[in-house]
Structure formats: structure tokens, C-alpha cells
Amino acid sequence: MAPQQRKPHVCRNPDLIRGVGKYSRSKMYHKRGLWAIKAKNGGAFPKHEKKAVEAAPAEKPPKFYPADDVKKPLVNKRKARPTKLRASITPGTVLIILAGRFKGKRVVFLKQLTSGLLLVTGPFKINGVPLRRVNQSYVIATSTKVDISGVNVEKFDDKYFGKKVEKKKKKGEGEFFEAEKEEKNTLPQDKKDDQKSVDAALIQSIEAVPDLKSYLGARFSLKAGMKPHELVF
Amino acid sequence: PFKRYVEIGRIALVNYGKDYGKLVVIVDVIDQNRALVDAPDMVRGQMNFKRLTLTDIKIDIKRVPNKKTLIAAMEAADVKNKWENSSWGRKLIVQKKRASLNDFDRFKIMLAKIKKAGVVRQELAKLKKEATA
């Protein structure tokens, strides 16, 4: 017999109405078997000795009392955690982005980052959407899933996507500025390689499904007669 | 003038209420407005005629049969297949399918429509060419 399986215990004193139990105090005494416990213990209820309480170290009265009473802020026990992910969004789901530069693009969901944003990729070769963060609120989750098992997304986190901190330059002359601006516009090569490695496995599993590649390459739009509240995504 | 009559054994489609879209059998008439109605997957109950649309299908039963005889009579008359092959039944099935389409399915249908239109247009162009030639 499996040790964990137990029939859920029905309560001994069911409510007739809220606040009124079916059995009286004396009946409950009998039902709980307190008489049997007492009998086993020789007439009195078994007691255990109290643990000796150590004397608290003597507190000296404080030397300094502040002039005005300062209000203490209320206790806040909330913990920061990433936004609750909708049940329809699982790794490999095709999402439709609704706002921003890539609005209407159908995109593959990879994972949720610790900030709560969703990590998403086009794949870049198919629709031009790179590895990118997207907010869950600006996304429609479709029920189409892509096989994502061959992709390793461990190394991506919010810091990867943060703005690069520039070293503070003293106010120089005009020549200084032009030299700096030209370097910033290109993507570093390692980010391009990351994109390629993530997309390689993805594109293989996408090409396994007929029409999925052209589906991801097309944008979504509402046409005449489409009622969003009646559409099944 | 009337072809479909309210009679015992007439199959009707529920067009309003909790059982919307179900096929039910009229097993008895209660009064001028209501019928006793039954189906294999529901508890026998009364329904106003206004909630029913009569179909062409009729089965052979006595007044208020028990569930077993009702199901047997429906199998004997092959109601399910008759309904699904009728043009009305097929239309409803297509409507349901269209409503449940995925975004990906809609995309695939769009591709298929474009392809079909292309083939039709090619044939038409061929025929036109032959007509003028």
C-alpha cells in the first residue's frame, strides 16, 4: 500500500449553518476520544513539561529619545517576481506583436526573462525580428506551437539587452563627437552570432511544418468581416 | 402549403437557449405552445415551439418512449447521417468549422484560395484564347 494515499478526512463536526455545529461540546468530547486519552494516562490529560524560559538579557533604557515621534513606514512583505505568464504562452508559441516597430509580425516565443518581459525571435531570416524583449500585454498568443527543443536560451537575460554604459567623456571639441557616433551604429559581431545560433535550430523545426515559414513571414492584419472578439487565435 | 408538421417523432433543431444547436425529437405535445422534447444526451423536458425549427427528418416512435427505445429508433432511422448529409446540416458544420479556425488555419486557407483562383483564371484565359482564335 502506498504510504502517501489517504482518504481525505471528513470533519467530525459538520456545520448545520455557519457558526452552528451539529454536535454539542459533550458529544464532541466523546467523539474526539479525549476520554480514551485520559484513561490511557491514568485519569488526567497528559502534560509535557514546559521548556525553561531563559531570562531575557536586561535592556538598558536608551540614552537618547528623539524630539518628535517619527512615523514608521508600514510593513511591506511583497516579493518582486516576474509577471504571471498567461497559460496560453508556452515556449515555442507563435505570438502576434501588436505594437511598436514590428506590429503585426508573427514571432516565436522563447522564454520569459526575470523582468517579466518575453524573449522572442523572428527568426531573423524569416521576418526580420531579431532576438528581442516584448511585453506580454502587447502580444496575442496563437495556438500554433513550434518545436523549440533544439534551442539553447540559457545565456540570454535582461542584462544582455540593456543599453551599453558609455564611458564618460569630458567635453571635447567637435571632432571628438563625430568619431564616437560612427562606431555606435553597428551591432557587435557576437550578438549577430547569437542570433544565428538560435535561429539555426529554430528554422529547421519551422521548415518541417508546411506553410509555417511563409506564415511567420507574413504580417497579421484585420480584414473586412473579422470580428476580434469572435476570432479564435 | 406546409410540408413539415409537428408530430411525434419529428426531429427539430433548437434555435434558442441552453441547448442551442442541438437536434431533438418531439416526443409529445403538451399544449398549443409547448412540446415534450428528448434527445440522447439530454434530460427529457418541455420546450416552446418558438425555440424549435422543424427539419425534414422524422423517426418512428410511440408517444413518450423511454430513452433506450428512443436511441434505438434514432439509430434505425439513421438520423445522424441523414442530418450530416443534408445541405442544412452541412452548412452548420461548415459554419462551426469556420468559427473554430486557428490563425494559422486562416493563413493556409488564404493560400489555398489564391492558388485555386489562379488555376481557375488560367483555365479561363485558355478558353478565352480559343474562343477568339
Coordinates of C-alpha atoms in Angstrom, one line a residue, chain A residues 90-211:
Chain A
T90 CA 4.5 28.4 -23.6
P91 CA 8.0 28.1 -25.1
G92 CA 7.6 27.7 -28.8
T93 CA 4.2 29.5 -29.1
V94 CA 3.8 31.8 -32.1
L95 CA 2.9 35.3 -30.9
I96 CA 1.5 38.3 -32.8
I97 CA 3.1 41.5 -31.8
L98 CA 0.6 44.3 -31.6
A99 CA 2.6 47.5 -31.1
G100 CA 6.0 49.0 -31.9
R101 CA 8.2 48.7 -34.9
F102 CA 7.2 45.1 -35.5
K103 CA 3.5 45.4 -35.2
G104 CA 1.6 42.6 -36.9
K105 CA 4.6 40.4 -37.1
R106 CA 4.2 36.7 -36.1
V107 CA 7.1 35.7 -33.9
V108 CA 8.3 32.7 -31.9
F109 CA 8.3 32.9 -28.1
L110 CA 11.5 31.6 -26.4
K111 CA 11.3 32.2 -22.7
Q112 CA 10.2 34.7 -20.0
L113 CA 13.0 36.8 -18.5
T114 CA 13.3 37.6 -14.8
S115 CA 12.0 41.1 -15.5
G116 CA 8.8 39.6 -16.8
L117 CA 9.3 40.5 -20.4
L118 CA 9.1 37.8 -23.1
L119 CA 12.2 36.8 -25.1
V120 CA 11.2 36.5 -28.7
T121 CA 12.8 35.9 -32.0
G122 CA 11.6 36.2 -35.7
P123 CA 13.5 34.1 -36.6
F124 CA 15.5 37.0 -38.1
K125 CA 16.0 35.4 -41.5
I126 CA 12.2 34.8 -41.9
N127 CA 10.7 38.1 -40.8
G128 CA 13.4 40.5 -39.7
V129 CA 12.6 40.4 -36.0
P130 CA 15.8 39.8 -34.0
L131 CA 16.2 38.4 -30.5
R132 CA 14.1 41.0 -28.7
R133 CA 12.2 41.6 -25.5
V134 CA 8.5 42.2 -25.7
N135 CA 5.8 42.9 -23.1
Q136 CA 3.2 40.3 -22.6
S137 CA 0.4 42.9 -22.8
Y138 CA 1.3 43.8 -26.3
V139 CA 1.0 40.3 -27.7
I140 CA -1.7 37.9 -28.9
A141 CA -0.8 34.3 -28.2
T142 CA -1.9 32.0 -31.1
S143 CA -2.4 28.3 -30.5
T144 CA 0.3 27.4 -33.0
K145 CA 3.4 25.9 -31.4
V146 CA 6.9 25.4 -32.8
D147 CA 9.2 22.7 -31.6
I148 CA 11.8 24.6 -29.6
S149 CA 13.8 21.7 -28.1
G150 CA 17.0 22.3 -30.1
V151 CA 17.4 25.9 -29.0
N152 CA 19.6 26.9 -26.1
V153 CA 18.4 30.1 -24.5
E154 CA 20.1 29.9 -21.2
K155 CA 22.6 32.8 -21.8
F156 CA 20.0 35.5 -22.5
D157 CA 18.8 37.7 -19.7
D158 CA 17.9 41.3 -19.2
K159 CA 21.4 42.5 -18.9
Y160 CA 22.2 41.2 -22.4
F161 CA 19.6 43.6 -23.7
G162 CA 20.4 46.6 -21.5
K163 CA 21.9 49.8 -23.0
K164 CA 25.6 49.7 -23.1
V165 CA 27.1 52.1 -20.5
E166 CA 29.3 54.7 -22.2
K167 CA 32.4 55.9 -20.6
K168 CA 32.1 59.5 -19.5
K169 CA 33.9 61.7 -21.9
K170 CA 35.0 65.2 -20.9
K171 CA 33.5 67.9 -23.1
G172 CA 35.8 67.8 -26.0
E173 CA 35.9 69.7 -29.3
G174 CA 33.7 68.9 -32.2
E175 CA 36.0 66.3 -33.7
F176 CA 35.5 64.1 -30.7
F177 CA 31.8 63.7 -31.2
E178 CA 31.9 62.7 -34.9
A179 CA 34.4 59.9 -34.2
E180 CA 32.2 58.4 -31.4
K181 CA 28.9 58.5 -33.2
E182 CA 30.0 56.4 -36.2
E183 CA 31.1 53.5 -34.1
K184 CA 27.8 53.1 -32.2
N185 CA 25.5 52.2 -35.1
T186 CA 26.7 48.7 -35.9
L187 CA 25.7 45.6 -33.9
P188 CA 28.6 43.8 -32.3
Q189 CA 29.5 40.6 -34.0
D190 CA 28.8 38.4 -31.1
K191 CA 25.2 39.4 -31.0
K192 CA 24.9 38.5 -34.7
D193 CA 26.4 35.1 -33.9
D194 CA 24.0 34.6 -31.1
Q195 CA 21.1 35.3 -33.4
K196 CA 22.4 32.9 -36.0
S197 CA 22.9 30.1 -33.5
V198 CA 19.4 30.5 -32.0
D199 CA 17.8 30.7 -35.4
A200 CA 19.6 27.7 -37.0
A201 CA 17.8 25.1 -34.9
L202 CA 14.5 27.0 -35.0
I203 CA 14.4 27.4 -38.8
Q204 CA 14.9 23.6 -39.1
S205 CA 11.9 22.8 -37.0
I206 CA 9.9 25.5 -38.8
E207 CA 10.6 24.1 -42.2
A208 CA 9.4 20.8 -41.0
V209 CA 5.8 22.2 -41.0
P210 CA 4.4 23.1 -44.4
D211 CA 3.5 26.8 -44.9

